[in-house]
Amino acid sequence: STNGTAAASSNSVTEGQSVTLTATPMNGYRFVNWTKGGEVVSTDNPFTFVPTASGDYVANFEKILETYTINASVNGTNGTATTSSNSVTEGQSVTLTATPNDGYRFVNWTKGTEVVSSANPYTFVPTASGEYMANFEVIPVVTPQYTISVASSDNGFGSVAVLEFGTSVSGTVDAGTTL
């Protein structure tokens, strides 16, 4: 196997003698089992046995999958941030969700100083552990402004009433005055 090496204590033994097989995985891999003709014969390493026939034994290895720690936090106190899992195995996805407080809206996710997404929720496959920060901003309050023209047919004076969010405002103004 290209993910490790295998060695036998002897390549030729007399009937009744034992042989020891030793598997050495490469960095990032671990030994799984020994097979002969595709059949698992042992999960021991080293594996000592008395052969009953000639045969080719194969050491099988598997990649050790990394486990990443994923944390979600909030820049300030303007909302909450959660992760679908704090511990993610290499190749698995994780979802970050940001919930803004009243009066705020979600802007983006950052890792360190780098903006990584403006999606919410944000689903991705991590390649390293990390702290992801949800950033929020105040929702601007837009104050409506009105332009009102007043005209009068007598004496240049008139009365105007403005209804704003259910509040009645009225007064006397000169013709051509902007409120």
PDB file of C-alpha atoms in Angstrom:
ATOM      1  CA  SER A   1       0.000   0.000   0.000  1.00  0.00           C
ATOM      2  CA  THR A   2       1.251   3.532  -0.714  1.00  0.00           C
ATOM      3  CA  ASN A   3      -0.008   4.771   2.658  1.00  0.00           C
ATOM      4  CA  GLY A   4       2.482   2.726   4.643  1.00  0.00           C
ATOM      5  CA  THR A   5       4.920  -0.162   4.523  1.00  0.00           C
ATOM      6  CA  ALA A   6       4.673  -3.850   5.445  1.00  0.00           C
ATOM      7  CA  ALA A   7       7.406  -6.259   6.449  1.00  0.00           C
ATOM      8  CA  ALA A   8       7.566  -9.960   7.358  1.00  0.00           C
ATOM      9  CA  SER A   9       9.983 -11.452   9.883  1.00  0.00           C
ATOM     10  CA  SER A  10      10.778 -13.984   7.160  1.00  0.00           C
ATOM     11  CA  ASN A  11       9.616 -14.414   3.566  1.00  0.00           C
ATOM     12  CA  SER A  12      10.069 -18.168   3.753  1.00  0.00           C
ATOM     13  CA  VAL A  13       9.207 -20.366   6.709  1.00  0.00           C
ATOM     14  CA  THR A  14       9.180 -24.098   7.305  1.00  0.00           C
ATOM     15  CA  GLU A  15       5.861 -25.725   8.082  1.00  0.00           C
ATOM     16  CA  GLY A  16       5.017 -25.172  11.742  1.00  0.00           C
ATOM     17  CA  GLN A  17       7.166 -22.050  12.111  1.00  0.00           C
ATOM     18  CA  SER A  18       5.587 -18.694  12.917  1.00  0.00           C
ATOM     19  CA  VAL A  19       5.997 -15.472  11.007  1.00  0.00           C
ATOM     20  CA  THR A  20       5.382 -11.913  12.191  1.00  0.00           C
ATOM     21  CA  LEU A  21       3.971  -9.238   9.885  1.00  0.00           C
ATOM     22  CA  THR A  22       4.511  -5.596  10.838  1.00  0.00           C
ATOM     23  CA  ALA A  23       2.755  -2.639   9.235  1.00  0.00           C
ATOM     24  CA  THR A  24       4.088   0.927   9.503  1.00  0.00           C
ATOM     25  CA  PRO A  25       1.665   3.651   8.433  1.00  0.00           C
ATOM     26  CA  MET A  26       2.857   6.905   6.882  1.00  0.00           C
ATOM     27  CA  ASN A  27       2.126  10.188   8.673  1.00  0.00           C
ATOM     28  CA  GLY A  28      -1.571  10.976   8.512  1.00  0.00           C
ATOM     29  CA  TYR A  29      -2.603   7.303   8.162  1.00  0.00           C
ATOM     30  CA  ARG A  30      -3.347   4.411  10.520  1.00  0.00           C
ATOM     31  CA  PHE A  31      -3.219   0.653  10.138  1.00  0.00           C
ATOM     32  CA  VAL A  32      -6.634  -1.008   9.624  1.00  0.00           C
ATOM     33  CA  ASN A  33      -6.062  -4.724   8.984  1.00  0.00           C
ATOM     34  CA  TRP A  34      -4.258  -7.520   7.151  1.00  0.00           C
ATOM     35  CA  THR A  35      -5.964  -9.198   4.218  1.00  0.00           C
ATOM     36  CA  LYS A  36      -5.157 -12.292   2.180  1.00  0.00           C
ATOM     37  CA  GLY A  37      -7.000 -12.692  -1.114  1.00  0.00           C
ATOM     38  CA  GLY A  38      -9.302  -9.817  -0.154  1.00  0.00           C
ATOM     39  CA  GLU A  39     -10.382 -11.467   3.106  1.00  0.00           C
ATOM     40  CA  VAL A  40      -9.541  -9.894   6.482  1.00  0.00           C
ATOM     41  CA  VAL A  41      -7.258 -12.224   8.424  1.00  0.00           C
ATOM     42  CA  SER A  42      -6.276  -9.967  11.341  1.00  0.00           C
ATOM     43  CA  THR A  43      -6.484  -6.492  12.812  1.00  0.00           C
ATOM     44  CA  ASP A  44      -3.408  -7.081  14.985  1.00  0.00           C
ATOM     45  CA  ASN A  45      -0.214  -5.147  14.329  1.00  0.00           C
ATOM     46  CA  PRO A  46       2.191  -6.775  14.568  1.00  0.00           C
ATOM     47  CA  PHE A  47       0.456  -9.993  13.508  1.00  0.00           C
ATOM     48  CA  THR A  48       2.157 -13.283  14.446  1.00  0.00           C
ATOM     49  CA  PHE A  49       0.784 -16.552  13.072  1.00  0.00           C
ATOM     50  CA  VAL A  50       1.741 -19.992  11.754  1.00  0.00           C
ATOM     51  CA  PRO A  51       0.964 -20.103   8.019  1.00  0.00           C
ATOM     52  CA  THR A  52      -0.764 -23.177   6.610  1.00  0.00           C
ATOM     53  CA  ALA A  53      -0.068 -22.244   2.964  1.00  0.00           C
ATOM     54  CA  SER A  54       1.861 -19.722   0.902  1.00  0.00           C
ATOM     55  CA  GLY A  55       0.126 -16.400   0.332  1.00  0.00           C
ATOM     56  CA  ASP A  56       0.310 -12.687  -0.167  1.00  0.00           C
ATOM     57  CA  TYR A  57      -0.698 -10.611   2.843  1.00  0.00           C
ATOM     58  CA  VAL A  58      -1.687  -6.973   2.371  1.00  0.00           C
ATOM     59  CA  ALA A  59      -1.461  -4.291   5.052  1.00  0.00           C
ATOM     60  CA  ASN A  60      -4.407  -1.884   4.727  1.00  0.00           C
ATOM     61  CA  PHE A  61      -4.305   1.698   5.936  1.00  0.00           C
ATOM     62  CA  GLU A  62      -6.798   4.558   6.161  1.00  0.00           C
ATOM     63  CA  LYS A  63      -6.395   8.299   6.319  1.00  0.00           C
ATOM     64  CA  ILE A  64      -6.720   9.779   9.784  1.00  0.00           C
ATOM     65  CA  LEU A  65      -9.421  12.409   9.453  1.00  0.00           C
ATOM     66  CA  GLU A  66      -8.812  15.699  11.194  1.00  0.00           C
ATOM     67  CA  THR A  67     -11.337  17.056  13.658  1.00  0.00           C
ATOM     68  CA  TYR A  68     -11.891  20.801  13.568  1.00  0.00           C
ATOM     69  CA  THR A  69     -13.282  23.010  16.316  1.00  0.00           C
ATOM     70  CA  ILE A  70     -15.671  25.609  14.917  1.00  0.00           C
ATOM     71  CA  ASN A  71     -16.890  28.417  17.169  1.00  0.00           C
ATOM     72  CA  ALA A  72     -19.400  31.151  16.382  1.00  0.00           C
ATOM     73  CA  SER A  73     -19.358  34.446  18.254  1.00  0.00           C
ATOM     74  CA  VAL A  74     -20.791  37.946  17.946  1.00  0.00           C
ATOM     75  CA  ASN A  75     -18.984  41.222  17.438  1.00  0.00           C
ATOM     76  CA  GLY A  76     -20.584  43.208  20.278  1.00  0.00           C
ATOM     77  CA  THR A  77     -23.948  42.439  21.842  1.00  0.00           C
ATOM     78  CA  ASN A  78     -26.187  43.084  18.850  1.00  0.00           C
ATOM     79  CA  GLY A  79     -27.374  39.514  18.304  1.00  0.00           C
ATOM     80  CA  THR A  80     -26.525  35.838  18.734  1.00  0.00           C
ATOM     81  CA  ALA A  81     -24.524  33.342  16.695  1.00  0.00           C
ATOM     82  CA  THR A  82     -24.744  29.547  16.707  1.00  0.00           C
ATOM     83  CA  THR A  83     -23.018  26.656  14.954  1.00  0.00           C
ATOM     84  CA  SER A  84     -24.624  23.355  13.967  1.00  0.00           C
ATOM     85  CA  SER A  85     -21.634  21.583  15.549  1.00  0.00           C
ATOM     86  CA  ASN A  86     -18.555  22.733  17.457  1.00  0.00           C
ATOM     87  CA  SER A  87     -16.627  19.614  16.458  1.00  0.00           C
ATOM     88  CA  VAL A  88     -16.510  18.793  12.750  1.00  0.00           C
ATOM     89  CA  THR A  89     -14.732  15.850  11.109  1.00  0.00           C
ATOM     90  CA  GLU A  90     -12.697  16.609   7.989  1.00  0.00           C
ATOM     91  CA  GLY A  91     -14.955  16.653   4.926  1.00  0.00           C
ATOM     92  CA  GLN A  92     -18.181  17.361   6.862  1.00  0.00           C
ATOM     93  CA  SER A  93     -20.081  20.626   6.560  1.00  0.00           C
ATOM     94  CA  VAL A  94     -21.065  23.011   9.335  1.00  0.00           C
ATOM     95  CA  THR A  95     -23.724  25.735   9.377  1.00  0.00           C
ATOM     96  CA  LEU A  96     -23.384  29.074  11.148  1.00  0.00           C
ATOM     97  CA  THR A  97     -26.554  31.032  11.945  1.00  0.00           C
ATOM     98  CA  ALA A  98     -26.714  34.657  13.102  1.00  0.00           C
ATOM     99  CA  THR A  99     -29.798  36.174  14.733  1.00  0.00           C
ATOM    100  CA  PRO A 100     -29.799  39.966  15.096  1.00  0.00           C
ATOM    101  CA  ASN A 101     -31.395  41.761  18.031  1.00  0.00           C
ATOM    102  CA  ASP A 102     -34.294  44.142  17.347  1.00  0.00           C
ATOM    103  CA  GLY A 103     -33.081  47.204  15.479  1.00  0.00           C
ATOM    104  CA  TYR A 104     -30.059  45.399  13.966  1.00  0.00           C
ATOM    105  CA  ARG A 105     -29.383  43.413  10.806  1.00  0.00           C
ATOM    106  CA  PHE A 106     -26.765  40.827   9.906  1.00  0.00           C
ATOM    107  CA  VAL A 107     -23.824  42.085   7.779  1.00  0.00           C
ATOM    108  CA  ASN A 108     -21.302  39.232   7.398  1.00  0.00           C
ATOM    109  CA  TRP A 109     -19.152  36.493   8.927  1.00  0.00           C
ATOM    110  CA  THR A 110     -15.463  37.141   9.537  1.00  0.00           C
ATOM    111  CA  LYS A 111     -12.597  34.835  10.510  1.00  0.00           C
ATOM    112  CA  GLY A 112      -9.929  37.056  11.973  1.00  0.00           C
ATOM    113  CA  THR A 113      -9.977  40.157   9.775  1.00  0.00           C
ATOM    114  CA  GLU A 114     -11.127  38.301   6.638  1.00  0.00           C
ATOM    115  CA  VAL A 115     -14.752  38.486   5.509  1.00  0.00           C
ATOM    116  CA  VAL A 116     -15.675  34.893   4.647  1.00  0.00           C
ATOM    117  CA  SER A 117     -19.376  35.203   3.786  1.00  0.00           C
ATOM    118  CA  SER A 118     -22.396  37.475   3.833  1.00  0.00           C
ATOM    119  CA  ALA A 119     -24.753  34.473   3.724  1.00  0.00           C
ATOM    120  CA  ASN A 120     -26.957  33.761   6.728  1.00  0.00           C
ATOM    121  CA  PRO A 121     -27.152  30.933   7.440  1.00  0.00           C
ATOM    122  CA  TYR A 122     -23.656  30.115   6.136  1.00  0.00           C
ATOM    123  CA  THR A 123     -22.872  26.439   5.340  1.00  0.00           C
ATOM    124  CA  PHE A 124     -19.321  25.384   4.445  1.00  0.00           C
ATOM    125  CA  VAL A 125     -16.780  22.560   4.736  1.00  0.00           C
ATOM    126  CA  PRO A 126     -13.979  23.740   7.037  1.00  0.00           C
ATOM    127  CA  THR A 127     -10.321  23.005   6.313  1.00  0.00           C
ATOM    128  CA  ALA A 128      -9.089  24.140   9.745  1.00  0.00           C
ATOM    129  CA  SER A 129     -10.397  25.031  13.187  1.00  0.00           C
ATOM    130  CA  GLY A 130     -11.605  28.582  13.572  1.00  0.00           C
ATOM    131  CA  GLU A 131     -13.577  31.304  15.289  1.00  0.00           C
ATOM    132  CA  TYR A 132     -16.238  32.843  13.061  1.00  0.00           C
ATOM    133  CA  MET A 133     -17.666  36.204  14.101  1.00  0.00           C
ATOM    134  CA  ALA A 134     -21.141  37.434  13.197  1.00  0.00           C
ATOM    135  CA  ASN A 135     -21.189  41.159  12.468  1.00  0.00           C
ATOM    136  CA  PHE A 136     -24.339  43.268  12.749  1.00  0.00           C
ATOM    137  CA  GLU A 137     -25.224  46.870  12.036  1.00  0.00           C
ATOM    138  CA  VAL A 138     -27.948  49.209  13.206  1.00  0.00           C
ATOM    139  CA  ILE A 139     -30.906  49.370  10.870  1.00  0.00           C
ATOM    140  CA  PRO A 140     -31.042  53.074   9.998  1.00  0.00           C
ATOM    141  CA  VAL A 141     -34.231  54.833  11.009  1.00  0.00           C
ATOM    142  CA  VAL A 142     -35.553  56.780   8.061  1.00  0.00           C
ATOM    143  CA  THR A 143     -37.469  59.861   9.148  1.00  0.00           C
ATOM    144  CA  PRO A 144     -39.957  60.781   6.469  1.00  0.00           C
ATOM    145  CA  GLN A 145     -39.779  64.315   5.167  1.00  0.00           C
ATOM    146  CA  TYR A 146     -42.599  66.069   3.353  1.00  0.00           C
ATOM    147  CA  THR A 147     -42.774  69.100   1.145  1.00  0.00           C
ATOM    148  CA  ILE A 148     -46.073  70.879   1.483  1.00  0.00           C
ATOM    149  CA  SER A 149     -47.188  73.779  -0.634  1.00  0.00           C
ATOM    150  CA  VAL A 150     -49.832  76.084   0.744  1.00  0.00           C
ATOM    151  CA  ALA A 151     -51.938  78.418  -1.356  1.00  0.00           C
ATOM    152  CA  SER A 152     -54.711  80.743  -0.267  1.00  0.00           C
ATOM    153  CA  SER A 153     -57.313  82.626  -2.220  1.00  0.00           C
ATOM    154  CA  ASP A 154     -57.737  85.303   0.418  1.00  0.00           C
ATOM    155  CA  ASN A 155     -55.268  87.419   2.442  1.00  0.00           C
ATOM    156  CA  GLY A 156     -52.299  85.065   1.746  1.00  0.00           C
ATOM    157  CA  PHE A 157     -52.971  82.969   4.846  1.00  0.00           C
ATOM    158  CA  GLY A 158     -54.160  79.403   5.096  1.00  0.00           C
ATOM    159  CA  SER A 159     -54.301  76.412   7.388  1.00  0.00           C
ATOM    160  CA  VAL A 160     -52.662  73.057   6.711  1.00  0.00           C
ATOM    161  CA  ALA A 161     -52.889  69.702   8.480  1.00  0.00           C
ATOM    162  CA  VAL A 162     -50.193  66.974   8.153  1.00  0.00           C
ATOM    163  CA  LEU A 163     -50.872  63.423   9.243  1.00  0.00           C
ATOM    164  CA  GLU A 164     -47.666  61.594  10.214  1.00  0.00           C
ATOM    165  CA  PHE A 165     -47.883  58.111  11.720  1.00  0.00           C
ATOM    166  CA  GLY A 166     -51.303  58.854  13.096  1.00  0.00           C
ATOM    167  CA  THR A 167     -50.329  62.188  14.684  1.00  0.00           C
ATOM    168  CA  SER A 168     -52.090  65.291  13.444  1.00  0.00           C
ATOM    169  CA  VAL A 169     -49.945  68.435  13.200  1.00  0.00           C
ATOM    170  CA  SER A 170     -51.534  71.714  12.117  1.00  0.00           C
ATOM    171  CA  GLY A 171     -50.684  75.397  12.088  1.00  0.00           C
ATOM    172  CA  THR A 172     -50.965  78.681  10.249  1.00  0.00           C
ATOM    173  CA  VAL A 173     -48.343  79.480   7.623  1.00  0.00           C
ATOM    174  CA  ASP A 174     -47.694  82.159   5.041  1.00  0.00           C
ATOM    175  CA  ALA A 175     -48.190  81.251   1.395  1.00  0.00           C
ATOM    176  CA  GLY A 176     -44.975  79.852  -0.141  1.00  0.00           C
ATOM    177  CA  THR A 177     -43.537  78.706   3.245  1.00  0.00           C
ATOM    178  CA  THR A 178     -41.875  75.271   3.313  1.00  0.00           C
ATOM    179  CA  LEU A 179     -42.578  73.202   6.392  1.00  0.00           C
TER     180      LEU A 179
END
